[in-house]
Amino acid sequence: LYFIGANMPFVKVVKNKAYFKRYQVKYRRRREGKTDYRARRTMVLQDKTKYNQPKYRMVVRITNADVITQIVHSKIAGDQVLMAAYSHELPAFGVKVGLTNYAAAYCTGLLLARRTLKKLGIADAFPGAKEVTGAYKAVRTKANDDGEEEGRFPFKAILDIGLARTTTGARIFGAMKGAVDGGLAIPHKPNRFPGFNKEKGTLDAKAHKDRIFGAHVAAYMADV
């Protein structure tokens, strides 16, 4: 027996044989706090009319020393990785320091996009953005196609951020922006990019561009 409150009676906690017989253990990755199965079910679920067509996700995970990006689709046997890119590979492309900041996340997403399109043999058809401006541009998918553009649709993936917080300016959105500029179609809105004004509902493209190029890091080093 235990006492709950000043004006409440004693309540007995019933954990008898019937309780334990009906107790169902949660999935291992839920017990470990690694997977949000409610979000995963939404991302993995595919229409029956699409006949086992893979539903791709762009998985972004950020550790203390690395930015991990992957193109993944689920099967009954488990998830299968189509392509991956890591920020610890960036020194080979000229980015030698700051491998976990917003700029590195952008570069990692860009690297993932180009690798994926090259593997699928459509890299020439979707060259991506010619210049980094930081501006928002809606991606072209079958769901929101206005009919103005012709030709095949770009490779589509859904952003999978795991248990990360979707705060404005988060690095996971930097990786997504890099992948979009690299030629992938990832449905998104600009309201989580750095430089977005919530009151006006507009994105400051210059502020976003400065964040992508690491201007905030340069300003800090100049002060130091």
PDB file of C-alpha atoms in Angstrom:
ATOM      1  CA  LEU A   1       0.000   0.000   0.000  1.00  0.00           C
ATOM      2  CA  TYR A   2       1.079   3.576  -0.621  1.00  0.00           C
ATOM      3  CA  PHE A   3      -0.406   7.039  -0.094  1.00  0.00           C
ATOM      4  CA  ILE A   4      -1.041   9.167  -3.212  1.00  0.00           C
ATOM      5  CA  GLY A   5      -2.296  12.555  -1.994  1.00  0.00           C
ATOM      6  CA  ALA A   6      -3.818  14.503   0.864  1.00  0.00           C
ATOM      7  CA  ASN A   7      -7.427  13.963  -0.200  1.00  0.00           C
ATOM      8  CA  MET A   8      -7.072  10.584  -1.923  1.00  0.00           C
ATOM      9  CA  PRO A   9      -7.569   7.171  -0.376  1.00  0.00           C
ATOM     10  CA  PHE A  10      -5.026   4.379  -0.206  1.00  0.00           C
ATOM     11  CA  VAL A  11      -4.568   2.576  -3.524  1.00  0.00           C
ATOM     12  CA  LYS A  12      -3.248  -0.910  -3.812  1.00  0.00           C
ATOM     13  CA  VAL A  13      -0.948  -1.675  -6.726  1.00  0.00           C
ATOM     14  CA  VAL A  14      -2.139  -4.943  -8.249  1.00  0.00           C
ATOM     15  CA  LYS A  15       0.684  -6.859  -9.878  1.00  0.00           C
ATOM     16  CA  ASN A  16      -0.518 -10.370  -9.383  1.00  0.00           C
ATOM     17  CA  LYS A  17      -0.269 -13.513 -11.499  1.00  0.00           C
ATOM     18  CA  ALA A  18      -2.916 -12.257 -13.951  1.00  0.00           C
ATOM     19  CA  TYR A  19      -0.924  -9.066 -14.545  1.00  0.00           C
ATOM     20  CA  PHE A  20       2.301 -10.858 -15.336  1.00  0.00           C
ATOM     21  CA  LYS A  21       0.568 -13.459 -17.524  1.00  0.00           C
ATOM     22  CA  ARG A  22      -0.732 -10.671 -19.748  1.00  0.00           C
ATOM     23  CA  TYR A  23       2.447  -8.585 -19.710  1.00  0.00           C
ATOM     24  CA  GLN A  24       3.942  -8.133 -23.195  1.00  0.00           C
ATOM     25  CA  VAL A  25       7.605  -7.260 -23.519  1.00  0.00           C
ATOM     26  CA  LYS A  26       8.275  -4.330 -25.843  1.00  0.00           C
ATOM     27  CA  TYR A  27      10.569  -4.604 -28.859  1.00  0.00           C
ATOM     28  CA  ARG A  28      14.256  -4.732 -27.985  1.00  0.00           C
ATOM     29  CA  ARG A  29      15.131  -1.470 -29.735  1.00  0.00           C
ATOM     30  CA  ARG A  30      12.234   0.224 -27.916  1.00  0.00           C
ATOM     31  CA  ARG A  31      13.550  -1.049 -24.588  1.00  0.00           C
ATOM     32  CA  GLU A  32      16.983   0.293 -25.509  1.00  0.00           C
ATOM     33  CA  GLY A  33      15.475   3.644 -26.504  1.00  0.00           C
ATOM     34  CA  LYS A  34      16.850   3.464 -30.044  1.00  0.00           C
ATOM     35  CA  THR A  35      13.779   3.254 -32.300  1.00  0.00           C
ATOM     36  CA  ASP A  36      10.539   5.189 -32.428  1.00  0.00           C
ATOM     37  CA  TYR A  37       8.334   2.448 -33.848  1.00  0.00           C
ATOM     38  CA  ARG A  38       5.348   4.729 -34.363  1.00  0.00           C
ATOM     39  CA  ALA A  39       7.403   6.960 -36.666  1.00  0.00           C
ATOM     40  CA  ARG A  40       9.090   3.967 -38.296  1.00  0.00           C
ATOM     41  CA  ARG A  41       5.757   2.347 -39.134  1.00  0.00           C
ATOM     42  CA  THR A  42       4.689   5.499 -40.965  1.00  0.00           C
ATOM     43  CA  MET A  43       7.927   5.714 -42.955  1.00  0.00           C
ATOM     44  CA  VAL A  44       8.121   2.023 -43.838  1.00  0.00           C
ATOM     45  CA  LEU A  45       4.471   1.362 -44.696  1.00  0.00           C
ATOM     46  CA  GLN A  46       4.010   0.962 -48.449  1.00  0.00           C
ATOM     47  CA  ASP A  47       0.807   0.937 -50.496  1.00  0.00           C
ATOM     48  CA  LYS A  48      -0.398  -2.516 -51.523  1.00  0.00           C
ATOM     49  CA  THR A  49      -0.942  -1.202 -55.046  1.00  0.00           C
ATOM     50  CA  LYS A  50       2.796  -0.577 -55.443  1.00  0.00           C
ATOM     51  CA  TYR A  51       3.573  -4.283 -55.417  1.00  0.00           C
ATOM     52  CA  ASN A  52       6.589  -4.536 -53.103  1.00  0.00           C
ATOM     53  CA  GLN A  53       8.243  -1.433 -54.531  1.00  0.00           C
ATOM     54  CA  PRO A  54      10.998  -0.256 -52.134  1.00  0.00           C
ATOM     55  CA  LYS A  55      10.189   2.817 -50.060  1.00  0.00           C
ATOM     56  CA  TYR A  56      13.488   4.603 -49.545  1.00  0.00           C
ATOM     57  CA  ARG A  57      14.507   6.646 -46.497  1.00  0.00           C
ATOM     58  CA  MET A  58      17.409   9.004 -46.054  1.00  0.00           C
ATOM     59  CA  VAL A  59      18.692   8.081 -42.607  1.00  0.00           C
ATOM     60  CA  VAL A  60      20.716  10.766 -40.809  1.00  0.00           C
ATOM     61  CA  ARG A  61      22.471  10.084 -37.521  1.00  0.00           C
ATOM     62  CA  ILE A  62      24.959  12.418 -35.821  1.00  0.00           C
ATOM     63  CA  THR A  63      27.453  11.182 -33.236  1.00  0.00           C
ATOM     64  CA  ASN A  64      30.127  13.044 -31.293  1.00  0.00           C
ATOM     65  CA  ALA A  65      32.687  12.494 -34.056  1.00  0.00           C
ATOM     66  CA  ASP A  66      30.767  11.667 -37.225  1.00  0.00           C
ATOM     67  CA  VAL A  67      27.783  12.434 -39.441  1.00  0.00           C
ATOM     68  CA  ILE A  68      26.228   9.252 -40.849  1.00  0.00           C
ATOM     69  CA  THR A  69      23.921   9.371 -43.881  1.00  0.00           C
ATOM     70  CA  GLN A  70      22.399   6.362 -45.627  1.00  0.00           C
ATOM     71  CA  ILE A  71      19.778   5.526 -48.232  1.00  0.00           C
ATOM     72  CA  VAL A  72      17.826   2.620 -46.735  1.00  0.00           C
ATOM     73  CA  HIS A  73      14.749   0.584 -47.583  1.00  0.00           C
ATOM     74  CA  SER A  74      13.093  -2.029 -45.407  1.00  0.00           C
ATOM     75  CA  LYS A  75      12.518  -5.698 -46.121  1.00  0.00           C
ATOM     76  CA  ILE A  76      10.986  -8.464 -44.056  1.00  0.00           C
ATOM     77  CA  ALA A  77      14.464  -9.763 -43.237  1.00  0.00           C
ATOM     78  CA  GLY A  78      15.575  -6.280 -42.148  1.00  0.00           C
ATOM     79  CA  ASP A  79      16.662  -2.920 -43.499  1.00  0.00           C
ATOM     80  CA  GLN A  80      18.909  -2.892 -46.560  1.00  0.00           C
ATOM     81  CA  VAL A  81      21.351  -0.037 -47.225  1.00  0.00           C
ATOM     82  CA  LEU A  82      21.591   1.126 -50.825  1.00  0.00           C
ATOM     83  CA  MET A  83      24.340   3.708 -50.298  1.00  0.00           C
ATOM     84  CA  ALA A  84      26.094   5.457 -47.412  1.00  0.00           C
ATOM     85  CA  ALA A  85      28.338   8.461 -46.821  1.00  0.00           C
ATOM     86  CA  TYR A  86      30.181   9.555 -43.684  1.00  0.00           C
ATOM     87  CA  SER A  87      31.712  12.857 -42.672  1.00  0.00           C
ATOM     88  CA  HIS A  88      35.004  11.139 -41.804  1.00  0.00           C
ATOM     89  CA  GLU A  89      35.415  10.682 -45.570  1.00  0.00           C
ATOM     90  CA  LEU A  90      35.367  14.437 -46.192  1.00  0.00           C
ATOM     91  CA  PRO A  91      39.140  15.022 -45.696  1.00  0.00           C
ATOM     92  CA  ALA A  92      39.637  13.222 -49.018  1.00  0.00           C
ATOM     93  CA  PHE A  93      37.528  15.978 -50.638  1.00  0.00           C
ATOM     94  CA  GLY A  94      39.254  18.921 -48.949  1.00  0.00           C
ATOM     95  CA  VAL A  95      37.202  19.332 -45.746  1.00  0.00           C
ATOM     96  CA  LYS A  96      39.768  18.444 -43.100  1.00  0.00           C
ATOM     97  CA  VAL A  97      38.325  19.870 -39.869  1.00  0.00           C
ATOM     98  CA  GLY A  98      34.953  20.458 -38.231  1.00  0.00           C
ATOM     99  CA  LEU A  99      33.553  17.137 -39.378  1.00  0.00           C
ATOM    100  CA  THR A 100      30.391  17.362 -37.270  1.00  0.00           C
ATOM    101  CA  ASN A 101      29.229  20.946 -37.878  1.00  0.00           C
ATOM    102  CA  TYR A 102      26.452  22.170 -40.186  1.00  0.00           C
ATOM    103  CA  ALA A 103      28.797  22.585 -43.156  1.00  0.00           C
ATOM    104  CA  ALA A 104      30.105  19.029 -42.787  1.00  0.00           C
ATOM    105  CA  ALA A 105      26.541  17.707 -42.531  1.00  0.00           C
ATOM    106  CA  TYR A 106      25.674  19.507 -45.782  1.00  0.00           C
ATOM    107  CA  CYS A 107      28.743  18.098 -47.549  1.00  0.00           C
ATOM    108  CA  THR A 108      27.971  14.578 -46.318  1.00  0.00           C
ATOM    109  CA  GLY A 109      24.412  14.778 -47.644  1.00  0.00           C
ATOM    110  CA  LEU A 110      25.719  16.087 -50.965  1.00  0.00           C
ATOM    111  CA  LEU A 111      28.216  13.227 -51.179  1.00  0.00           C
ATOM    112  CA  LEU A 112      25.475  10.701 -50.449  1.00  0.00           C
ATOM    113  CA  ALA A 113      23.236  12.113 -53.180  1.00  0.00           C
ATOM    114  CA  ARG A 114      25.907  11.998 -55.876  1.00  0.00           C
ATOM    115  CA  ARG A 115      26.963   8.472 -54.914  1.00  0.00           C
ATOM    116  CA  THR A 116      23.375   7.225 -54.961  1.00  0.00           C
ATOM    117  CA  LEU A 117      22.556   8.729 -58.342  1.00  0.00           C
ATOM    118  CA  LYS A 118      25.795   7.434 -59.811  1.00  0.00           C
ATOM    119  CA  LYS A 119      25.058   3.915 -58.586  1.00  0.00           C
ATOM    120  CA  LEU A 120      21.579   4.080 -60.127  1.00  0.00           C
ATOM    121  CA  GLY A 121      23.006   5.382 -63.407  1.00  0.00           C
ATOM    122  CA  ILE A 122      21.038   8.665 -63.406  1.00  0.00           C
ATOM    123  CA  ALA A 123      23.710  11.082 -62.195  1.00  0.00           C
ATOM    124  CA  ASP A 124      23.858  12.863 -65.571  1.00  0.00           C
ATOM    125  CA  ALA A 125      20.065  13.268 -65.718  1.00  0.00           C
ATOM    126  CA  PHE A 126      19.977  14.940 -62.278  1.00  0.00           C
ATOM    127  CA  PRO A 127      23.084  17.126 -61.864  1.00  0.00           C
ATOM    128  CA  GLY A 128      21.654  18.921 -58.823  1.00  0.00           C
ATOM    129  CA  ALA A 129      22.138  22.564 -57.901  1.00  0.00           C
ATOM    130  CA  LYS A 130      24.827  24.382 -59.868  1.00  0.00           C
ATOM    131  CA  GLU A 131      25.378  26.938 -57.103  1.00  0.00           C
ATOM    132  CA  VAL A 132      24.803  26.877 -53.359  1.00  0.00           C
ATOM    133  CA  THR A 133      22.406  29.715 -52.535  1.00  0.00           C
ATOM    134  CA  GLY A 134      20.709  28.463 -49.377  1.00  0.00           C
ATOM    135  CA  ALA A 135      17.303  29.215 -50.883  1.00  0.00           C
ATOM    136  CA  TYR A 136      14.356  26.868 -50.586  1.00  0.00           C
ATOM    137  CA  LYS A 137      12.984  25.104 -53.635  1.00  0.00           C
ATOM    138  CA  ALA A 138      10.200  22.550 -53.497  1.00  0.00           C
ATOM    139  CA  VAL A 139      11.222  19.147 -54.807  1.00  0.00           C
ATOM    140  CA  ARG A 140       9.359  17.528 -57.684  1.00  0.00           C
ATOM    141  CA  THR A 141       7.488  14.352 -56.793  1.00  0.00           C
ATOM    142  CA  LYS A 142       4.478  12.570 -58.209  1.00  0.00           C
ATOM    143  CA  ALA A 143       2.367  13.750 -55.289  1.00  0.00           C
ATOM    144  CA  ASN A 144       2.881  17.481 -55.972  1.00  0.00           C
ATOM    145  CA  ASP A 145       3.745  17.564 -59.682  1.00  0.00           C
ATOM    146  CA  ASP A 146       2.274  20.652 -61.383  1.00  0.00           C
ATOM    147  CA  GLY A 147       2.997  19.398 -64.888  1.00  0.00           C
ATOM    148  CA  GLU A 148       5.392  22.217 -65.805  1.00  0.00           C
ATOM    149  CA  GLU A 149       8.479  19.996 -65.957  1.00  0.00           C
ATOM    150  CA  GLU A 150       8.818  17.024 -68.251  1.00  0.00           C
ATOM    151  CA  GLY A 151      10.957  13.923 -68.043  1.00  0.00           C
ATOM    152  CA  ARG A 152      11.414  11.359 -65.345  1.00  0.00           C
ATOM    153  CA  PHE A 153      10.999  12.127 -61.673  1.00  0.00           C
ATOM    154  CA  PRO A 154      14.076  12.363 -59.442  1.00  0.00           C
ATOM    155  CA  PHE A 155      14.980   9.670 -56.918  1.00  0.00           C
ATOM    156  CA  LYS A 156      12.713  10.155 -53.905  1.00  0.00           C
ATOM    157  CA  ALA A 157      13.514   9.399 -50.278  1.00  0.00           C
ATOM    158  CA  ILE A 158      11.907  10.276 -46.933  1.00  0.00           C
ATOM    159  CA  LEU A 159      13.971  11.923 -44.211  1.00  0.00           C
ATOM    160  CA  ASP A 160      14.528   9.620 -41.224  1.00  0.00           C
ATOM    161  CA  ILE A 161      15.971  11.481 -38.231  1.00  0.00           C
ATOM    162  CA  GLY A 162      15.426   8.803 -35.591  1.00  0.00           C
ATOM    163  CA  LEU A 163      15.033  10.235 -32.079  1.00  0.00           C
ATOM    164  CA  ALA A 164      16.685  13.583 -32.851  1.00  0.00           C
ATOM    165  CA  ARG A 165      14.897  16.807 -31.978  1.00  0.00           C
ATOM    166  CA  THR A 166      13.523  18.741 -34.953  1.00  0.00           C
ATOM    167  CA  THR A 167      14.781  22.128 -33.813  1.00  0.00           C
ATOM    168  CA  THR A 168      15.307  25.043 -36.205  1.00  0.00           C
ATOM    169  CA  GLY A 169      18.859  25.015 -37.536  1.00  0.00           C
ATOM    170  CA  ALA A 170      19.589  21.406 -36.587  1.00  0.00           C
ATOM    171  CA  ARG A 171      22.404  19.707 -38.483  1.00  0.00           C
ATOM    172  CA  ILE A 172      20.160  16.890 -39.693  1.00  0.00           C
ATOM    173  CA  PHE A 173      18.439  19.431 -41.931  1.00  0.00           C
ATOM    174  CA  GLY A 174      21.826  20.517 -43.229  1.00  0.00           C
ATOM    175  CA  ALA A 175      22.443  16.953 -44.387  1.00  0.00           C
ATOM    176  CA  MET A 176      19.009  16.895 -45.995  1.00  0.00           C
ATOM    177  CA  LYS A 177      19.668  20.203 -47.789  1.00  0.00           C
ATOM    178  CA  GLY A 178      22.927  18.798 -49.135  1.00  0.00           C
ATOM    179  CA  ALA A 179      21.132  15.731 -50.479  1.00  0.00           C
ATOM    180  CA  VAL A 180      18.440  17.887 -52.115  1.00  0.00           C
ATOM    181  CA  ASP A 181      21.066  20.115 -53.741  1.00  0.00           C
ATOM    182  CA  GLY A 182      22.796  16.934 -54.870  1.00  0.00           C
ATOM    183  CA  GLY A 183      19.776  15.840 -56.895  1.00  0.00           C
ATOM    184  CA  LEU A 184      17.581  13.783 -54.555  1.00  0.00           C
ATOM    185  CA  ALA A 185      13.904  14.539 -54.002  1.00  0.00           C
ATOM    186  CA  ILE A 186      13.251  14.699 -50.248  1.00  0.00           C
ATOM    187  CA  PRO A 187       9.890  16.301 -49.417  1.00  0.00           C
ATOM    188  CA  HIS A 188      10.408  19.091 -46.882  1.00  0.00           C
ATOM    189  CA  LYS A 189       9.558  22.662 -45.877  1.00  0.00           C
ATOM    190  CA  PRO A 190      11.936  25.563 -45.137  1.00  0.00           C
ATOM    191  CA  ASN A 191      10.738  26.226 -41.587  1.00  0.00           C
ATOM    192  CA  ARG A 192      13.586  24.282 -39.924  1.00  0.00           C
ATOM    193  CA  PHE A 193      16.462  25.783 -41.886  1.00  0.00           C
ATOM    194  CA  PRO A 194      18.763  28.344 -40.229  1.00  0.00           C
ATOM    195  CA  GLY A 195      17.574  31.846 -41.063  1.00  0.00           C
ATOM    196  CA  PHE A 196      13.860  31.063 -41.104  1.00  0.00           C
ATOM    197  CA  ASN A 197      11.684  33.791 -39.575  1.00  0.00           C
ATOM    198  CA  LYS A 198       8.707  32.214 -37.886  1.00  0.00           C
ATOM    199  CA  GLU A 199       6.736  35.461 -37.572  1.00  0.00           C
ATOM    200  CA  LYS A 200       7.125  36.436 -41.237  1.00  0.00           C
ATOM    201  CA  GLY A 201       7.135  32.870 -42.509  1.00  0.00           C
ATOM    202  CA  THR A 202      10.130  33.530 -44.771  1.00  0.00           C
ATOM    203  CA  LEU A 203      13.610  32.067 -45.114  1.00  0.00           C
ATOM    204  CA  ASP A 204      16.709  34.276 -45.157  1.00  0.00           C
ATOM    205  CA  ALA A 205      18.668  32.524 -47.912  1.00  0.00           C
ATOM    206  CA  LYS A 206      21.849  34.489 -47.177  1.00  0.00           C
ATOM    207  CA  ALA A 207      21.842  33.457 -43.507  1.00  0.00           C
ATOM    208  CA  HIS A 208      21.323  29.849 -44.556  1.00  0.00           C
ATOM    209  CA  LYS A 209      24.124  30.077 -47.121  1.00  0.00           C
ATOM    210  CA  ASP A 210      26.488  31.527 -44.497  1.00  0.00           C
ATOM    211  CA  ARG A 211      25.683  28.605 -42.222  1.00  0.00           C
ATOM    212  CA  ILE A 212      26.362  26.106 -45.024  1.00  0.00           C
ATOM    213  CA  PHE A 213      29.753  27.695 -45.773  1.00  0.00           C
ATOM    214  CA  GLY A 214      30.657  27.886 -42.084  1.00  0.00           C
ATOM    215  CA  ALA A 215      30.637  31.676 -41.753  1.00  0.00           C
ATOM    216  CA  HIS A 216      29.628  31.316 -38.102  1.00  0.00           C
ATOM    217  CA  VAL A 217      32.758  29.227 -37.485  1.00  0.00           C
ATOM    218  CA  ALA A 218      34.951  31.813 -39.246  1.00  0.00           C
ATOM    219  CA  ALA A 219      33.416  34.608 -37.171  1.00  0.00           C
ATOM    220  CA  TYR A 220      34.079  32.708 -33.959  1.00  0.00           C
ATOM    221  CA  MET A 221      37.694  31.992 -34.897  1.00  0.00           C
ATOM    222  CA  ALA A 222      38.184  35.658 -35.760  1.00  0.00           C
ATOM    223  CA  ASP A 223      36.945  36.648 -32.300  1.00  0.00           C
ATOM    224  CA  VAL A 224      39.213  34.102 -30.639  1.00  0.00           C
TER     225      VAL A 224
END
